[in-house]
Coordinates of C-alpha atoms in Angstrom, one line a residue:
Chain A
M235 CA -55.7 -95.7 -78.6
G236 CA -57.8 -97.6 -76.2
S237 CA -61.1 -95.8 -75.1
P238 CA -62.1 -96.0 -71.4
T239 CA -64.9 -98.4 -72.4
K240 CA -62.5 -100.7 -74.1
E241 CA -60.0 -100.4 -71.1
R242 CA -63.1 -101.4 -68.8
I243 CA -63.7 -104.6 -70.9
F244 CA -60.2 -105.7 -70.6
F245 CA -60.4 -105.5 -66.9
V246 CA -63.5 -107.3 -66.6
A247 CA -62.3 -109.8 -68.8
L248 CA -59.2 -110.2 -66.4
G249 CA -61.4 -110.1 -63.4
V250 CA -63.8 -112.9 -64.0
P251 CA -61.1 -115.7 -63.9
V252 CA -59.9 -114.3 -60.6
I253 CA -63.6 -114.6 -59.5
I254 CA -63.8 -118.1 -60.7
S255 CA -60.7 -119.2 -58.5
L256 CA -62.1 -117.5 -55.7
L257 CA -65.5 -119.1 -56.1
A258 CA -63.8 -122.4 -56.6
F259 CA -62.1 -122.3 -53.1
F260 CA -65.4 -121.1 -51.3
W261 CA -67.3 -123.8 -53.1
I262 CA -65.1 -126.4 -51.9
A263 CA -65.1 -125.2 -48.4
A264 CA -68.8 -124.8 -48.6
T265 CA -69.3 -128.4 -49.9
L266 CA -67.2 -129.7 -47.2
L267 CA -69.1 -127.9 -44.7
T268 CA -72.3 -129.4 -45.7
G269 CA -70.9 -132.5 -44.2
V270 CA -70.2 -131.2 -40.6
G271 CA -73.4 -133.1 -39.8
S272 CA -71.8 -136.4 -40.4
L273 CA -68.8 -135.3 -38.0
N274 CA -69.5 -136.0 -34.5
L275 CA -66.8 -135.1 -31.9
D276 CA -66.7 -138.7 -30.7
M277 CA -64.9 -139.6 -33.8
L278 CA -61.9 -137.7 -32.6
T279 CA -61.2 -140.0 -29.8
T280 CA -62.9 -143.3 -30.7
S281 CA -60.9 -146.1 -32.0
A282 CA -61.0 -146.9 -35.6
L283 CA -62.1 -150.5 -34.6
K284 CA -65.3 -148.9 -33.3
G285 CA -65.7 -146.5 -36.3
G286 CA -63.9 -143.5 -34.8
A287 CA -60.6 -141.7 -36.4
F288 CA -58.6 -141.6 -33.4
E289 CA -55.7 -143.7 -34.8
M290 CA -55.8 -141.9 -38.0
I291 CA -55.7 -138.6 -36.5
V292 CA -52.6 -139.6 -34.4
G293 CA -51.0 -141.4 -37.2
T294 CA -51.1 -138.6 -39.5
V295 CA -49.7 -136.4 -36.9
Y296 CA -46.8 -138.8 -36.3
L297 CA -46.0 -139.1 -39.8
F298 CA -45.9 -135.3 -40.6
A299 CA -44.1 -134.6 -37.2
G300 CA -41.4 -137.1 -38.1
A301 CA -40.9 -136.0 -41.7
A302 CA -40.6 -132.4 -40.5
A303 CA -38.0 -133.3 -37.8
I304 CA -35.9 -134.9 -40.6
A305 CA -36.4 -132.3 -43.4
G306 CA -36.3 -129.2 -41.1
P307 CA -32.7 -129.4 -40.0
I308 CA -31.2 -130.6 -43.3
G309 CA -33.3 -128.1 -45.2
I310 CA -32.3 -125.2 -43.0
F311 CA -28.6 -126.1 -43.1
A312 CA -28.9 -126.4 -47.0
A313 CA -30.5 -122.8 -47.0
I314 CA -27.6 -121.4 -44.9
Y315 CA -25.1 -122.8 -47.2
L316 CA -26.7 -121.7 -50.4
V317 CA -27.2 -118.0 -49.2
E318 CA -24.2 -117.5 -47.0
Y319 CA -21.5 -119.9 -48.3
A320 CA -22.1 -121.1 -51.9
P321 CA -19.7 -119.7 -54.4
S322 CA -21.3 -118.7 -57.5
G323 CA -20.4 -121.5 -60.0
K324 CA -21.4 -124.7 -61.5
I325 CA -21.8 -126.9 -58.5
T326 CA -24.2 -124.3 -56.7
R327 CA -25.9 -124.2 -60.2
I328 CA -26.4 -127.9 -60.1
I329 CA -27.4 -128.0 -56.6
D330 CA -30.1 -125.2 -57.2
Q331 CA -31.5 -127.2 -60.2
A332 CA -31.6 -130.3 -58.2
I333 CA -33.6 -128.7 -55.5
N334 CA -36.1 -127.5 -58.3
N335 CA -36.1 -131.0 -59.8
L336 CA -36.8 -132.7 -56.4
A337 CA -39.7 -130.4 -55.9
G338 CA -41.2 -131.3 -59.3
V339 CA -41.0 -135.2 -58.8
P340 CA -44.5 -136.5 -58.7
S341 CA -45.5 -138.0 -55.3
I342 CA -46.3 -141.3 -56.8
I343 CA -42.9 -141.5 -57.8
I344 CA -41.4 -140.4 -54.5
G345 CA -43.7 -143.2 -53.1
L346 CA -41.9 -145.9 -55.6
F347 CA -38.8 -144.7 -54.5
G348 CA -39.5 -144.8 -51.0
Y349 CA -40.8 -148.1 -51.4
T350 CA -37.8 -149.6 -53.3
F351 CA -35.1 -147.8 -51.2
F352 CA -36.4 -147.4 -47.7
S353 CA -38.9 -150.2 -47.3
R354 CA -37.0 -152.8 -49.3
Q355 CA -33.3 -151.9 -49.8
L356 CA -32.8 -150.6 -46.4
G357 CA -35.2 -153.1 -45.1
F358 CA -37.4 -150.7 -43.1
G359 CA -40.7 -152.5 -44.2
I360 CA -44.1 -150.8 -44.6
S361 CA -43.4 -148.5 -41.5
L362 CA -43.7 -145.1 -39.8
L363 CA -39.8 -144.7 -40.4
S364 CA -40.4 -145.5 -44.2
G365 CA -43.0 -142.9 -44.3
W366 CA -41.0 -140.3 -42.3
L367 CA -38.2 -140.6 -44.8
T368 CA -40.2 -140.6 -47.9
L369 CA -42.2 -137.6 -46.8
S370 CA -39.2 -135.9 -45.7
L371 CA -38.2 -135.6 -49.4
M372 CA -41.3 -133.8 -50.2
I373 CA -40.8 -131.3 -47.4
L374 CA -37.2 -130.7 -47.9
P375 CA -37.5 -128.3 -51.2
I376 CA -40.3 -126.3 -49.5
V377 CA -38.2 -125.7 -46.4
I378 CA -34.9 -125.0 -48.4
R379 CA -36.7 -122.3 -50.6
G380 CA -38.8 -120.6 -47.8
S381 CA -35.6 -120.6 -45.6
E382 CA -33.5 -119.2 -48.2
E383 CA -35.7 -116.3 -48.7
A384 CA -35.9 -115.8 -45.1
I385 CA -32.1 -115.6 -44.6
R386 CA -31.7 -113.6 -47.7
I387 CA -33.8 -110.6 -46.4
V388 CA -32.0 -110.2 -43.2
P389 CA -29.7 -107.3 -43.6
T390 CA -26.1 -108.2 -43.9
S391 CA -25.2 -105.3 -41.2
F392 CA -26.4 -107.7 -38.5
K393 CA -23.9 -110.3 -39.4
Q394 CA -21.3 -107.7 -40.1
A395 CA -21.7 -106.3 -36.7
A396 CA -20.9 -109.7 -35.3
L397 CA -18.0 -110.3 -37.5
A398 CA -16.6 -106.9 -36.6
L399 CA -16.7 -108.1 -33.1
G400 CA -14.4 -111.0 -33.9
A401 CA -17.0 -113.8 -34.4
T402 CA -16.4 -116.6 -36.9
K403 CA -18.4 -116.6 -39.9
W404 CA -20.5 -119.6 -38.5
K405 CA -20.8 -117.9 -35.2
S406 CA -21.9 -114.6 -36.7
I407 CA -24.7 -116.4 -38.9
S408 CA -26.0 -118.5 -36.1
L409 CA -26.1 -115.7 -33.5
T410 CA -27.6 -112.9 -35.8
T411 CA -28.8 -113.9 -39.4
L412 CA -30.5 -117.3 -38.2
V413 CA -32.3 -115.5 -35.2
A414 CA -33.5 -112.9 -37.4
A415 CA -34.4 -115.6 -39.9
A416 CA -36.2 -117.9 -37.3
P417 CA -40.0 -116.8 -38.2
G418 CA -39.5 -117.3 -41.8
V419 CA -37.9 -120.6 -41.4
V420 CA -40.6 -121.8 -39.1
T421 CA -43.1 -120.6 -41.5
S422 CA -41.8 -122.8 -44.4
L423 CA -41.7 -125.8 -42.2
I424 CA -45.4 -125.4 -41.4
L425 CA -46.1 -124.8 -45.2
G426 CA -44.1 -128.1 -45.7
I427 CA -46.3 -130.0 -43.0
A428 CA -49.4 -128.6 -44.7
R429 CA -48.0 -130.1 -47.9
V430 CA -47.7 -133.4 -46.7
A431 CA -50.2 -134.0 -43.9
G432 CA -52.8 -135.0 -46.6
E433 CA -50.4 -136.6 -48.8
T434 CA -51.6 -140.1 -50.2
A435 CA -49.5 -141.4 -53.1
A436 CA -46.1 -141.1 -51.3
I437 CA -47.3 -143.2 -48.3
L438 CA -49.5 -145.6 -50.3
F439 CA -46.7 -148.4 -50.5
T440 CA -44.5 -147.1 -47.8
S441 CA -46.1 -146.7 -44.4
S442 CA -49.7 -147.0 -44.4
V443 CA -52.4 -149.8 -43.7
L444 CA -56.1 -149.6 -43.5
I445 CA -56.4 -150.8 -40.0
T446 CA -54.0 -151.5 -37.0
R447 CA -54.7 -152.6 -33.5
G448 CA -53.9 -149.4 -31.6
L449 CA -51.3 -147.0 -32.2
P450 CA -47.8 -147.9 -33.6
S451 CA -45.5 -148.8 -30.8
S452 CA -42.3 -148.3 -32.7
P453 CA -41.1 -146.6 -35.8
F454 CA -40.9 -150.0 -37.5
Q455 CA -44.6 -150.5 -37.4
P456 CA -47.1 -149.5 -40.0
V457 CA -49.8 -146.6 -39.2
M458 CA -53.1 -145.5 -40.0
T459 CA -53.7 -142.2 -41.6
L460 CA -56.8 -140.1 -42.5
S461 CA -55.7 -139.8 -46.4
F462 CA -54.9 -143.3 -46.9
N463 CA -58.1 -144.4 -45.2
M464 CA -60.3 -142.1 -47.5
Y465 CA -58.5 -143.3 -50.5
V466 CA -58.6 -146.9 -50.0
K467 CA -62.1 -147.0 -49.0
I468 CA -63.3 -145.1 -52.1
V469 CA -61.1 -146.5 -54.8
A470 CA -60.2 -150.1 -53.7
R471 CA -63.4 -150.9 -51.8
G472 CA -65.8 -148.9 -54.0
E473 CA -67.4 -147.3 -50.9
S474 CA -69.4 -144.2 -51.4
P475 CA -67.8 -140.9 -50.5
E476 CA -70.4 -140.0 -48.1
N477 CA -68.9 -142.8 -45.8
V478 CA -65.8 -140.9 -45.5
F479 CA -67.0 -137.6 -45.2
G480 CA -66.2 -137.2 -41.5
I481 CA -62.6 -138.2 -42.2
A482 CA -62.5 -135.9 -45.1
L483 CA -63.5 -132.9 -42.8
I484 CA -60.8 -133.6 -40.3
L485 CA -58.3 -133.9 -42.7
F486 CA -59.4 -130.5 -44.5
F487 CA -59.4 -128.8 -41.0
I488 CA -55.8 -130.1 -40.2
V489 CA -54.3 -129.2 -43.5
L490 CA -56.2 -125.7 -43.7
S491 CA -55.0 -124.8 -40.2
F492 CA -51.5 -125.5 -40.9
S493 CA -51.8 -123.3 -44.0
L494 CA -53.8 -120.5 -42.2
V495 CA -51.0 -120.5 -39.3
A496 CA -48.2 -120.1 -42.0
I497 CA -49.8 -117.3 -43.8
I498 CA -50.7 -115.5 -40.6
L499 CA -47.3 -116.0 -39.2
R500 CA -45.8 -114.5 -42.5
V501 CA -48.1 -111.4 -42.5
Y502 CA -47.4 -110.8 -38.6
Y503 CA -43.7 -111.0 -38.7
R504 CA -43.4 -109.0 -41.8
R505 CA -45.1 -106.2 -40.0
K506 CA -42.6 -106.8 -37.1
Q507 CA -39.4 -106.7 -39.2
P508 CA -39.1 -102.9 -39.8
W509 CA -36.0 -103.6 -42.1
L510 CA -38.1 -105.3 -44.8
D511 CA -39.4 -102.2 -46.3
Chain B
M970 CA -43.5 -114.8 -26.4
K971 CA -40.8 -114.4 -23.9
M972 CA -40.3 -118.1 -23.4
S973 CA -39.9 -118.9 -27.0
N974 CA -37.3 -115.9 -27.3
K975 CA -35.4 -117.9 -24.6
T976 CA -35.5 -121.1 -26.3
L977 CA -34.5 -119.3 -29.6
K978 CA -31.4 -117.8 -27.9
R979 CA -30.5 -121.0 -26.3
L980 CA -30.7 -122.7 -29.6
S981 CA -28.7 -120.1 -31.5
F982 CA -25.8 -120.2 -28.7
F983 CA -26.0 -124.0 -29.1
F984 CA -25.3 -123.8 -32.8
A985 CA -22.8 -121.0 -32.5
N986 CA -20.5 -123.1 -30.1
L987 CA -20.1 -125.6 -33.0
K988 CA -16.9 -125.2 -34.8
S989 CA -16.8 -123.1 -37.8
Q990 CA -14.5 -125.1 -40.2
P991 CA -16.5 -128.7 -39.8
M992 CA -19.8 -126.8 -39.9
T993 CA -19.0 -125.5 -43.4
V994 CA -18.7 -129.2 -44.4
V995 CA -22.0 -130.2 -42.8
L996 CA -23.8 -127.3 -44.5
F997 CA -22.4 -128.4 -47.9
V998 CA -23.4 -131.9 -47.3
C999 CA -26.9 -130.9 -46.6
A1000 CA -27.2 -128.6 -49.6
S1001 CA -26.0 -131.6 -51.7
F1002 CA -28.4 -133.9 -50.4
S1003 CA -31.0 -133.2 -52.9
I1004 CA -28.5 -134.3 -55.8
V1005 CA -27.8 -137.5 -53.9
I1006 CA -31.4 -138.2 -53.6
L1007 CA -32.2 -137.5 -57.3
F1008 CA -29.5 -139.7 -58.2
L1009 CA -30.7 -142.5 -55.9
M1010 CA -34.2 -142.3 -57.1
L1011 CA -33.3 -142.6 -60.9
F1012 CA -31.1 -145.4 -60.0
F1013 CA -33.5 -147.3 -57.9
V1014 CA -36.7 -146.5 -60.2
A1015 CA -34.5 -147.7 -63.3
R1016 CA -33.2 -150.5 -61.4
E1017 CA -36.5 -152.1 -60.6
G1018 CA -37.8 -151.0 -64.2
A1019 CA -34.8 -152.8 -66.0
L1020 CA -36.4 -156.1 -66.5
A1021 CA -39.3 -154.8 -68.2
F1022 CA -37.4 -152.6 -70.3
T1023 CA -34.9 -155.3 -71.6
K1024 CA -38.0 -157.4 -72.1
F1025 CA -40.3 -155.0 -74.0
G1026 CA -38.1 -152.1 -75.2
P1027 CA -40.0 -149.3 -76.6
D1028 CA -43.3 -151.6 -76.5
L1029 CA -43.5 -150.6 -72.8
L1030 CA -44.4 -147.1 -74.0
L1031 CA -45.9 -148.0 -77.4
G1032 CA -47.7 -151.3 -76.9
I1033 CA -51.5 -151.1 -76.7
Q1034 CA -52.6 -153.8 -74.5
W1035 CA -51.7 -154.4 -70.8
N1036 CA -52.7 -158.0 -70.3
L1037 CA -51.3 -160.0 -67.3
E1038 CA -52.2 -163.4 -68.6
A1039 CA -50.7 -162.7 -72.1
N1040 CA -47.7 -161.1 -70.7
L1041 CA -48.3 -158.0 -72.5
F1042 CA -47.4 -154.7 -71.0
G1043 CA -48.1 -151.9 -73.1
G1044 CA -48.4 -148.4 -71.8
L1045 CA -49.5 -146.3 -74.8
P1046 CA -53.2 -145.8 -73.5
L1047 CA -51.9 -144.8 -70.2
L1048 CA -49.7 -142.4 -71.7
Y1049 CA -52.1 -141.0 -73.9
G1050 CA -54.7 -140.7 -70.9
S1051 CA -52.1 -138.9 -68.9
L1052 CA -51.4 -136.4 -71.9
M1053 CA -55.2 -136.1 -72.5
V1054 CA -56.0 -134.9 -68.9
T1055 CA -53.1 -132.8 -68.6
F1056 CA -53.7 -130.8 -71.9
G1057 CA -57.5 -130.7 -70.9
A1058 CA -56.4 -129.3 -67.5
L1059 CA -54.1 -126.7 -69.1
L1060 CA -56.5 -125.6 -71.6
I1061 CA -58.7 -124.3 -68.7
A1062 CA -56.0 -123.5 -66.2
I1063 CA -53.8 -121.3 -68.7
P1064 CA -56.4 -118.7 -69.3
I1065 CA -57.7 -118.4 -65.8
G1066 CA -54.2 -118.7 -64.1
V1067 CA -52.4 -116.2 -66.3
S1068 CA -55.2 -113.6 -66.2
T1069 CA -55.6 -114.1 -62.4
A1070 CA -51.8 -113.3 -62.0
I1071 CA -52.0 -110.2 -64.1
F1072 CA -55.1 -109.0 -62.6
V1073 CA -53.8 -109.9 -58.7
S1074 CA -50.4 -108.0 -59.5
E1075 CA -51.5 -105.2 -61.7
V1076 CA -54.9 -104.3 -61.2
L1077 CA -56.0 -105.1 -57.9
P1078 CA -55.6 -102.4 -55.0
F1079 CA -52.6 -103.1 -52.9
Y1080 CA -54.7 -104.0 -49.9
L1081 CA -56.5 -106.9 -51.6
R1082 CA -53.4 -108.4 -53.2
D1083 CA -52.2 -110.5 -50.1
P1084 CA -55.6 -111.8 -49.1
I1085 CA -56.4 -113.0 -52.6
K1086 CA -52.8 -114.4 -52.9
S1087 CA -53.4 -116.2 -49.5
I1088 CA -56.7 -117.8 -50.9
I1089 CA -55.1 -119.1 -53.8
E1090 CA -52.2 -120.3 -51.6
L1091 CA -54.9 -122.2 -49.6
L1092 CA -56.4 -123.6 -52.8
A1093 CA -52.9 -125.1 -53.5
S1094 CA -52.6 -126.7 -49.9
I1095 CA -55.7 -128.7 -50.2
P1096 CA -54.7 -132.4 -50.2
S1097 CA -55.4 -134.2 -53.7
V1098 CA -57.4 -136.9 -51.8
I1099 CA -59.9 -134.1 -50.9
Y1100 CA -60.0 -132.9 -54.4
G1101 CA -60.8 -136.4 -55.6
F1102 CA -63.2 -136.6 -52.9
I1103 CA -65.0 -133.3 -53.9
G1104 CA -64.8 -134.6 -57.5
L1105 CA -66.7 -137.6 -56.7
L1106 CA -69.1 -135.9 -54.7
I1107 CA -70.2 -133.2 -56.9
V1108 CA -68.4 -133.0 -60.3
V1109 CA -69.0 -136.7 -61.3
P1110 CA -72.9 -136.6 -60.9
F1111 CA -73.0 -133.1 -62.4
I1112 CA -71.1 -134.5 -65.7
S1113 CA -73.1 -137.5 -65.8
S1114 CA -76.6 -135.7 -65.5
F1115 CA -75.4 -132.6 -67.8
F1116 CA -74.3 -134.9 -70.4
G1117 CA -76.8 -137.5 -69.9
I1118 CA -74.1 -140.3 -69.8
N1119 CA -74.0 -143.4 -67.6
S1120 CA -70.7 -142.6 -65.7
G1121 CA -69.6 -139.1 -64.8
Q1122 CA -66.1 -140.5 -64.3
T1123 CA -64.4 -139.0 -67.5
A1124 CA -61.4 -137.2 -68.9
L1125 CA -63.4 -134.1 -68.7
T1126 CA -64.0 -134.8 -65.0
A1127 CA -60.4 -135.4 -64.4
S1128 CA -59.3 -132.2 -66.6
L1129 CA -61.6 -129.9 -64.4
I1130 CA -60.4 -131.2 -61.0
L1131 CA -56.8 -131.1 -62.2
S1132 CA -57.1 -127.5 -63.7
L1133 CA -58.1 -126.4 -60.1
M1134 CA -55.0 -127.9 -58.8
T1135 CA -52.8 -126.4 -61.7
I1136 CA -54.1 -122.7 -61.5
P1137 CA -52.3 -122.0 -58.2
T1138 CA -48.8 -123.0 -59.7
I1139 CA -49.5 -120.9 -62.6
V1140 CA -50.7 -118.0 -60.5
S1141 CA -48.0 -118.0 -58.0
V1142 CA -45.1 -118.4 -60.6
S1143 CA -46.1 -116.0 -63.1
G1144 CA -47.5 -113.7 -60.6
E1145 CA -44.0 -113.4 -59.0
I1146 CA -42.5 -112.7 -62.4
I1147 CA -45.1 -110.2 -63.3
S1148 CA -44.5 -108.3 -60.2
A1149 CA -40.8 -108.2 -60.8
V1150 CA -41.1 -105.9 -63.8
P1151 CA -39.4 -102.7 -62.7
K1152 CA -41.8 -100.0 -61.8
S1153 CA -39.8 -97.5 -63.7
Y1154 CA -40.6 -99.0 -67.1
K1155 CA -44.4 -99.1 -66.3
E1156 CA -44.3 -95.6 -65.1
A1157 CA -42.3 -94.5 -68.2
A1158 CA -45.2 -96.0 -70.5
L1159 CA -47.9 -94.4 -68.3
G1160 CA -46.0 -91.0 -68.4
L1161 CA -46.1 -91.2 -72.3
G1162 CA -49.9 -91.5 -72.2
A1163 CA -50.6 -95.2 -72.4
T1164 CA -53.5 -96.7 -70.5
K1165 CA -53.0 -99.2 -67.9
W1166 CA -54.2 -102.0 -70.2
E1167 CA -51.8 -100.8 -73.0
T1168 CA -49.0 -100.7 -70.4
I1169 CA -49.8 -104.2 -69.3
K1170 CA -49.9 -105.3 -73.2
T1171 CA -46.7 -103.6 -74.4
I1172 CA -44.4 -103.5 -71.3
V1173 CA -45.4 -106.1 -68.7
L1174 CA -46.4 -109.0 -70.8
P1175 CA -43.4 -109.0 -73.2
I1176 CA -41.0 -108.8 -70.5
S1177 CA -42.6 -111.7 -68.2
K1178 CA -43.7 -113.9 -71.1
S1179 CA -40.7 -116.4 -70.4
G1180 CA -41.6 -116.5 -66.8
I1181 CA -45.4 -117.3 -67.8
L1182 CA -44.2 -119.9 -70.0
A1183 CA -42.2 -121.4 -67.3
S1184 CA -45.3 -121.4 -65.0
I1185 CA -47.1 -123.2 -67.8
M1186 CA -44.4 -125.7 -68.0
L1187 CA -44.5 -126.3 -64.1
G1188 CA -48.3 -126.5 -64.2
F1189 CA -47.8 -129.3 -66.8
G1190 CA -45.3 -131.2 -64.7
R1191 CA -47.8 -130.8 -61.7
A1192 CA -50.8 -132.0 -63.7
I1193 CA -49.0 -134.9 -65.4
G1194 CA -47.8 -136.4 -62.1
E1195 CA -51.0 -136.0 -60.2
T1196 CA -52.3 -139.4 -58.9
I1197 CA -54.7 -139.6 -56.1
A1198 CA -57.4 -137.1 -57.3
V1199 CA -57.3 -138.3 -61.1
S1200 CA -57.5 -142.1 -60.1
M1201 CA -60.7 -141.1 -58.2
V1202 CA -62.4 -139.3 -61.1
A1203 CA -61.0 -140.5 -64.3
G1204 CA -62.9 -143.9 -64.5
N1205 CA -59.6 -145.9 -65.0
Q1206 CA -60.2 -147.6 -68.2
A1207 CA -57.0 -148.2 -70.3
H1208 CA -58.1 -147.4 -73.9
I1209 CA -57.5 -144.8 -76.4
A1210 CA -60.4 -142.5 -75.5
T1211 CA -61.9 -140.6 -78.5
S1212 CA -63.7 -138.2 -76.5
F1213 CA -63.4 -136.1 -73.4
L1214 CA -66.7 -137.9 -72.2
D1215 CA -64.7 -141.2 -72.1
S1216 CA -63.0 -142.5 -69.0
V1217 CA -59.5 -142.7 -69.3
Y1218 CA -56.4 -144.2 -67.0
T1219 CA -53.2 -142.2 -66.6
I1220 CA -49.8 -143.5 -65.6
P1221 CA -49.6 -142.4 -62.2
A1222 CA -53.0 -143.7 -61.4
F1223 CA -52.3 -147.0 -62.8
I1224 CA -49.2 -147.3 -60.8
A1225 CA -51.1 -146.3 -57.8
T1226 CA -54.0 -148.9 -58.3
H1227 CA -51.7 -151.8 -59.5
M1228 CA -48.7 -151.7 -57.3
G1229 CA -50.6 -153.4 -54.4
E1230 CA -51.2 -156.7 -56.3
A1231 CA -48.1 -156.9 -58.4
A1232 CA -45.8 -159.5 -56.9
V1233 CA -42.2 -158.0 -56.1
G1234 CA -39.9 -158.9 -58.9
S1235 CA -42.4 -160.0 -61.4
L1236 CA -42.7 -158.7 -64.9
E1237 CA -45.7 -156.6 -63.9
Y1238 CA -43.9 -155.0 -60.9
S1239 CA -41.0 -154.2 -63.2
A1240 CA -43.3 -152.8 -65.7
L1241 CA -45.0 -150.5 -63.4
F1242 CA -41.6 -149.2 -62.3
G1243 CA -40.9 -148.7 -66.0
L1244 CA -43.7 -146.6 -66.3
G1245 CA -42.7 -144.7 -63.2
L1246 CA -39.2 -144.1 -64.9
I1247 CA -40.8 -142.7 -68.1
L1248 CA -43.0 -140.3 -65.8
L1249 CA -39.9 -139.3 -63.9
V1250 CA -37.9 -138.5 -66.8
I1251 CA -40.8 -136.4 -68.6
T1252 CA -40.9 -134.3 -65.2
F1253 CA -37.3 -133.9 -65.2
I1254 CA -37.2 -132.6 -68.7
V1255 CA -40.0 -130.5 -68.2
N1256 CA -38.9 -128.9 -64.9
T1257 CA -35.4 -128.3 -66.2
L1258 CA -36.6 -126.5 -69.4
A1259 CA -38.9 -124.4 -67.3
D1260 CA -35.6 -123.3 -65.4
L1261 CA -33.8 -122.6 -68.3
V1262 CA -36.8 -120.6 -69.8
V1263 CA -36.7 -118.3 -66.6
K1264 CA -33.0 -118.0 -66.7
R1265 CA -32.9 -117.0 -70.3
G1266 CA -35.7 -114.7 -69.7
A1267 CA -33.7 -113.0 -66.9
Q1268 CA -30.8 -112.4 -69.2
H1269 CA -32.9 -110.8 -71.8
G1270 CA -34.9 -108.7 -69.4

């Protein structure tokens, strides 16, 4: 029988690792914040040719926005199929397994595939378009899983009401289930963006270059990004990390704000959906 | 809010007006997309790696030397390096991750659970290039001065950084399984006079052990494929390291740093894809096993 002291020791032993992981986050955030001094706001609007980060910021946004635009609809439709249409059987199980496996593919392999398939086989070259397609493969599993969850928790009574009024299955889903699930679906898309906004390995060979003259004027041109710039400057050129502190901070703030928005949205809408509890 | 509701309504009417029958087909095609992509991925990575595989066979995995001039492409030091930093990372991440998961879903008061889960989620969303950056800025100099070695870019450094990146995976997956243990089971144990810890030990952990195992496997898959952060802090020297204070090179880091200079279609290029295929197959197996473990656990539970 465990005495109260023994009990307390167990809980302390369990609690210490939690504190370690929390400290890790705050320590990372604090470390980055010490570099705020090296970030001047002019960087945001100054061209990279003059030492700024303007093209990298816009390039990063271009990349994740396009990837989200491709993965969003496909992911949402896939989720609707899996929740509302899929018969429970072998094919559905295989689809399910494939989504999990896609989510687990290392980003460097996604990058290799993007390079041989999109850049070379389809002839898109090192371009924004290749980057969109490659990164969309990383967003897709996140959107599917998140949307599935959001659709699954919508009460079937909503859909049944529409069906009873004579709507077809698709009509009732798109008019009721999808509307109720919209916040959850959007949240999953934002999480997907947070996942790829700082992605480096997948765009290493598919879409990024160190320096361009101005912004890409078509999807077939390469693009500058914050993550690629940091990586290449440090690893290939051996520059000291302090040199890219400003860029690191900008990237950190972009990714963190997407994650925070997703988390806040989720909490907010959970409160607004009374049928959840 | 009004505005966005109107947009949402318009969007849903637009979708609703699509025909039901063909829509079913469209939905199915979108759902099968992941399968198609996985097959394309296997095919294209294997196709580019075929040259190296036919030329070297198992030596691509077991050869000890990677030497361009001598036309030797042996990946053993890289595989070794990958496994070394991955096991090092798991050694740190498993105890921290699993106890965090138990603590958050069983011990912590309700109002603290969501905030802490959110912070761990934020930890997961930090890009790997930032982890590498932090590693170079702080961990590398620390390791070098703490152990009194010349370069702080070691297997240990990579393992430390990787463990930070693996913990969120372990916490979120095993946390989900642990919170899914039916409340009635726990109440029954508590009702019989078991303490909270005894309940965790005898009820919660045995039921969720397959889920915890799966979370560790997913963590393994995540760690072995991690590229950017590792290539920034591991020192990148292809040899069989005898100590965690040696520098190492991992498969993904090697691909990332060598693809740029390898001529398309050359033997080196093909060997890099060969390594990629090996990595892809490893993660496939691990992820599929993790899924099976979860499903088997659910049947017994």
